[in-house]
Every structure is written in structure tokens, then in C-alpha cells.
CSV table of C-alpha atoms in Angstrom, one decimal:
chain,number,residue,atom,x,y,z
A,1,UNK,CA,-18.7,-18.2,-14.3
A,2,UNK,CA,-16.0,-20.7,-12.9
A,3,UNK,CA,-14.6,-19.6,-9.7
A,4,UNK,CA,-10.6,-19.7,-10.3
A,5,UNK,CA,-8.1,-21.8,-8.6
A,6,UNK,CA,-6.3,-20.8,-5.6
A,7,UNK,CA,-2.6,-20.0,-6.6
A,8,UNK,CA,0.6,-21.7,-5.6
A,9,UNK,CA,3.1,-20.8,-3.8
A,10,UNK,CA,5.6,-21.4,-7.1
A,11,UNK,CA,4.0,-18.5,-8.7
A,12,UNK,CA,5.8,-15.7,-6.3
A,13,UNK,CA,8.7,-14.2,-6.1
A,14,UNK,CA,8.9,-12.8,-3.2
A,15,UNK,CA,7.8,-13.6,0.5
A,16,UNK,CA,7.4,-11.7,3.9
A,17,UNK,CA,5.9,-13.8,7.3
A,18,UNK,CA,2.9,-11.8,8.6
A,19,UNK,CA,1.7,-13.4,12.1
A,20,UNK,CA,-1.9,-13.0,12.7
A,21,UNK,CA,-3.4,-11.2,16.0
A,22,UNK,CA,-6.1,-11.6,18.4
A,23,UNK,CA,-7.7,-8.3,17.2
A,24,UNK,CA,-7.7,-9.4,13.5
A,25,UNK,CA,-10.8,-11.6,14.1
A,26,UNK,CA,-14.3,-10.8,13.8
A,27,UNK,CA,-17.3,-12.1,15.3
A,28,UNK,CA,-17.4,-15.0,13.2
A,29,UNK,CA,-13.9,-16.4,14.4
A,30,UNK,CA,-12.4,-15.5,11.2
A,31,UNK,CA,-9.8,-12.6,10.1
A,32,UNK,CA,-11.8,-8.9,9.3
A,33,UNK,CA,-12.1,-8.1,5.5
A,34,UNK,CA,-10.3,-5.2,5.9
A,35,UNK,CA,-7.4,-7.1,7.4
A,36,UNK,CA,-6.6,-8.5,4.8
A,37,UNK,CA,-6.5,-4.9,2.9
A,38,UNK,CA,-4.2,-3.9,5.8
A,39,UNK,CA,-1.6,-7.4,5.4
A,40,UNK,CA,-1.7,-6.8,1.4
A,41,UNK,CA,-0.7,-2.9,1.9
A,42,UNK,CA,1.8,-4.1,5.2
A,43,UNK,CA,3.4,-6.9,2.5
A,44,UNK,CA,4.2,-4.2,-0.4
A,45,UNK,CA,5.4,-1.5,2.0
A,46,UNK,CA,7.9,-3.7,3.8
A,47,UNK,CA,9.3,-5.3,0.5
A,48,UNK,CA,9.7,-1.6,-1.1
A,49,UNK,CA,11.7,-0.7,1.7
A,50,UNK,CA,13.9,-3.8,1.7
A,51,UNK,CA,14.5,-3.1,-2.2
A,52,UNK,CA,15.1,1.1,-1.0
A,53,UNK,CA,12.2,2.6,-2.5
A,54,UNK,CA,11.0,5.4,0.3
A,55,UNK,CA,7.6,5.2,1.5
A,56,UNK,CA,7.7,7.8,3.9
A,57,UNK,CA,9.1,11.5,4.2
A,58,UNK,CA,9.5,14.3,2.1
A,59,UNK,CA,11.7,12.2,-0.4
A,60,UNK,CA,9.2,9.5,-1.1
A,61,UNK,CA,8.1,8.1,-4.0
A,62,UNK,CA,4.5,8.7,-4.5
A,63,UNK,CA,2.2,6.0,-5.2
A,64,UNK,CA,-1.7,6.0,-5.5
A,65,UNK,CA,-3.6,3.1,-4.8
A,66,UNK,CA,-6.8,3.5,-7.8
A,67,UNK,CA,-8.2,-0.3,-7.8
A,68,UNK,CA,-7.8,-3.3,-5.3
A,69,UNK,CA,-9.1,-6.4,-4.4
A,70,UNK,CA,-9.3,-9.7,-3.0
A,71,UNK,CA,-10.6,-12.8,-3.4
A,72,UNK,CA,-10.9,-15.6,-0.3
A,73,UNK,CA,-10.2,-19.1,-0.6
A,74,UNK,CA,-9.8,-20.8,3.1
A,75,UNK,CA,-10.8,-18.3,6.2
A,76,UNK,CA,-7.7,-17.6,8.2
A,77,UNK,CA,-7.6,-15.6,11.2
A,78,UNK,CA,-5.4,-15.7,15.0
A,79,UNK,CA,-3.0,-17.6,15.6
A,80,UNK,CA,-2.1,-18.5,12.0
A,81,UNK,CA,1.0,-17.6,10.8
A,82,UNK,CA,0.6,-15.8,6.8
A,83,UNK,CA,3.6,-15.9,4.5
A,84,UNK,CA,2.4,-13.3,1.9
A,85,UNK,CA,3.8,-13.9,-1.4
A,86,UNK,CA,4.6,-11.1,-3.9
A,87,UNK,CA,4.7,-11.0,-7.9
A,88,UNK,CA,4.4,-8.1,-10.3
A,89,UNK,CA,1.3,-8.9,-12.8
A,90,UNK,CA,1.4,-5.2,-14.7
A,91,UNK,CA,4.2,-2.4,-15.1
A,92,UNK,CA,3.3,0.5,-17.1
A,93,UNK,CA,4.6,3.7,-17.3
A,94,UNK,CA,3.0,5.2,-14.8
A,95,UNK,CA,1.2,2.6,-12.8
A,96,UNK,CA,1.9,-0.7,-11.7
A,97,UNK,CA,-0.4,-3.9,-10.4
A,98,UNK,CA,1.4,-6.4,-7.3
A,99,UNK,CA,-0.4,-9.6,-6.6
A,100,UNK,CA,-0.6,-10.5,-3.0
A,101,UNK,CA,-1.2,-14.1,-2.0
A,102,UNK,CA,-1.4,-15.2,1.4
A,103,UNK,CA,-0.2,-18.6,2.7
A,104,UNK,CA,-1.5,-20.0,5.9
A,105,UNK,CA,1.4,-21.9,7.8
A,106,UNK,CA,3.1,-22.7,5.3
A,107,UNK,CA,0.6,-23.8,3.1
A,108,UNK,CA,1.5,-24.2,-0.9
A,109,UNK,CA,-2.3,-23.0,-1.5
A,110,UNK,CA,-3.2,-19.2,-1.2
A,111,UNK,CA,-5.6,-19.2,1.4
A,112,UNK,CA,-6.8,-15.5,-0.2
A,113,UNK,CA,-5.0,-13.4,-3.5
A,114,UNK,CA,-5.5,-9.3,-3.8
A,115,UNK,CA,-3.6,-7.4,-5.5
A,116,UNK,CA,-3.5,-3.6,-5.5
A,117,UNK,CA,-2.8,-1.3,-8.7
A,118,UNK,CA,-0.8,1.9,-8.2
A,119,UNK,CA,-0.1,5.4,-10.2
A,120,UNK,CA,3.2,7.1,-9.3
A,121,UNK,CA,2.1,10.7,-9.3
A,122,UNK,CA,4.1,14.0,-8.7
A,123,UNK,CA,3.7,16.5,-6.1
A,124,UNK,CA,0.2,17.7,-7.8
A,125,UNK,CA,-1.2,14.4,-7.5
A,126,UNK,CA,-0.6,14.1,-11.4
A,127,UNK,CA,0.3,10.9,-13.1
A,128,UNK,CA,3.8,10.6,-14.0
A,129,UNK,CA,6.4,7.9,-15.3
A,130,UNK,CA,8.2,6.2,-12.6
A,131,UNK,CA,11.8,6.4,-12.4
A,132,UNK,CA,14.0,3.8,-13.6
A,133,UNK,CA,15.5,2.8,-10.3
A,134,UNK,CA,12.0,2.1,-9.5
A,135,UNK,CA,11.1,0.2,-12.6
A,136,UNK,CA,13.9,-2.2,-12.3
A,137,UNK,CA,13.6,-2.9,-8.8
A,138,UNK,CA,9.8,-3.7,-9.5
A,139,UNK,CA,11.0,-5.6,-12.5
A,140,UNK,CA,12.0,-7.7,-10.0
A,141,UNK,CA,8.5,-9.2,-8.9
A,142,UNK,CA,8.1,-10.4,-12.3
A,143,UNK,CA,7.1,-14.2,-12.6
């Protein structure tokens, strides 16, 4: 199987600048695995907020992350400077998939891509549609 092509910068819509810390590299001189998890989830949070979708408190929208992932392209790690770039790959009408990229100082080539898939569920933890405010702002993400 063909490994694919890092993507380019072009194909985002949206960008946040995550700086890189001491404490995000392993043993190998490299960022952790699960830092990367932890800058894709920091990226989507931070842009839902901008865009006034609650992540927090009683009035929050509820979103379940049930698949992510990541593939790696170029080891970053401290003190590089990410841009992580944003696009919407899937809206449904309950769940939704955002691409993450990550840009190492100011790099056009992702240096990794992940991407987590969500559910908007109800109080139950039931699957349900998302709300139209929150379909058009995600709309937003689209390439």
C-alpha cells in the first residue's frame, strides 16, 4: 500500500499557533504520541469556542469522540512552534469528522494529520442530530 502524501497548508481553513513545551518530548528527543492527541483535541476546542459553540458547563453541546487518529510525517517536538490547521472532511446528522494538520514553523508540509470523528449525543449519551447553529458554524471548516 502507498503511504500518502503529507498535506498542504492550502487545504485548511482554519488555523490556531500551538507552541511546543519541554515536557512534550519523549526519550527519543521527539514530541510523545499522545501529544499530539492532546494538540488535535486543544486545536478543535479552541476553534469551537471562537465560533461560540460551549464546550464546558451545564449548557454545553455534547460531543463524543468514537474514532481518531494520526498519521506522522516529520518528528516535531520543543521548541517548534505548530500552526494546526483545521478543515471539516464529514458532517452528518449526528456526527461529524475534523481533520487536524500540524505545521512545524511555518512549514506548507503537515509535519503529522489526525483527525477526530464525533457524535453529538443528548443527556443519555444517545445519539442525536446536531443543532443547526452548530451545523453551519461547522459548515464552515469545509474545504
Amino acid at each position: 500500500m502507498a503511504r500518502a502524501l503529507p498535506p498542504e497548508r492550502a487545504h485548511f481553513t482554519a488555523f490556531r499557533t500551538l507552541p511546543t513545551r519541554w515536557a512534550d518530548n519523549d526519550a527519543y528527543g521527539h514530541m510523545n504520541n499522545a501529544t499530539y492527541f492532546s494538540l488535535f483535541d486543544t486545536a478543535i476546542s479552541l476553534w469551537q469556542m471562537e465560533q461560540g459553540i460551549l464546550v464546558d458547563g451545564p449548557e454545553a453541546a455534547r460531543f463524543l469522540v468514537v474514532e481518531n487518529g494520526c498519521t506522522y510525517f516529520t518528528e516535531v517536538g520543543f521548541p517548534d512552534i505548530l500552526q494546526a490547521g483545521l478543515r471539516l472532511t464529514h458532517l452528518g446528522t449526528t456526527s461529524f469528522r475534523i481533520d487536524v494538520a500540524l505545521f512545524r514553523n511555518g512549514a506548507d508540509t503537515a509535519a503529522a494529520l489526525g483527525f477526530f470523528a464525533q457524535v453529538h449525543v443528548d443527556t443519555s449519551g444517545r445519539p442525536t442530530a446536531l443543532p443547526e447553529a452548530v451545523r453551519a458554524v461547522l459548515s464552515g471548516l469545509m474545504i
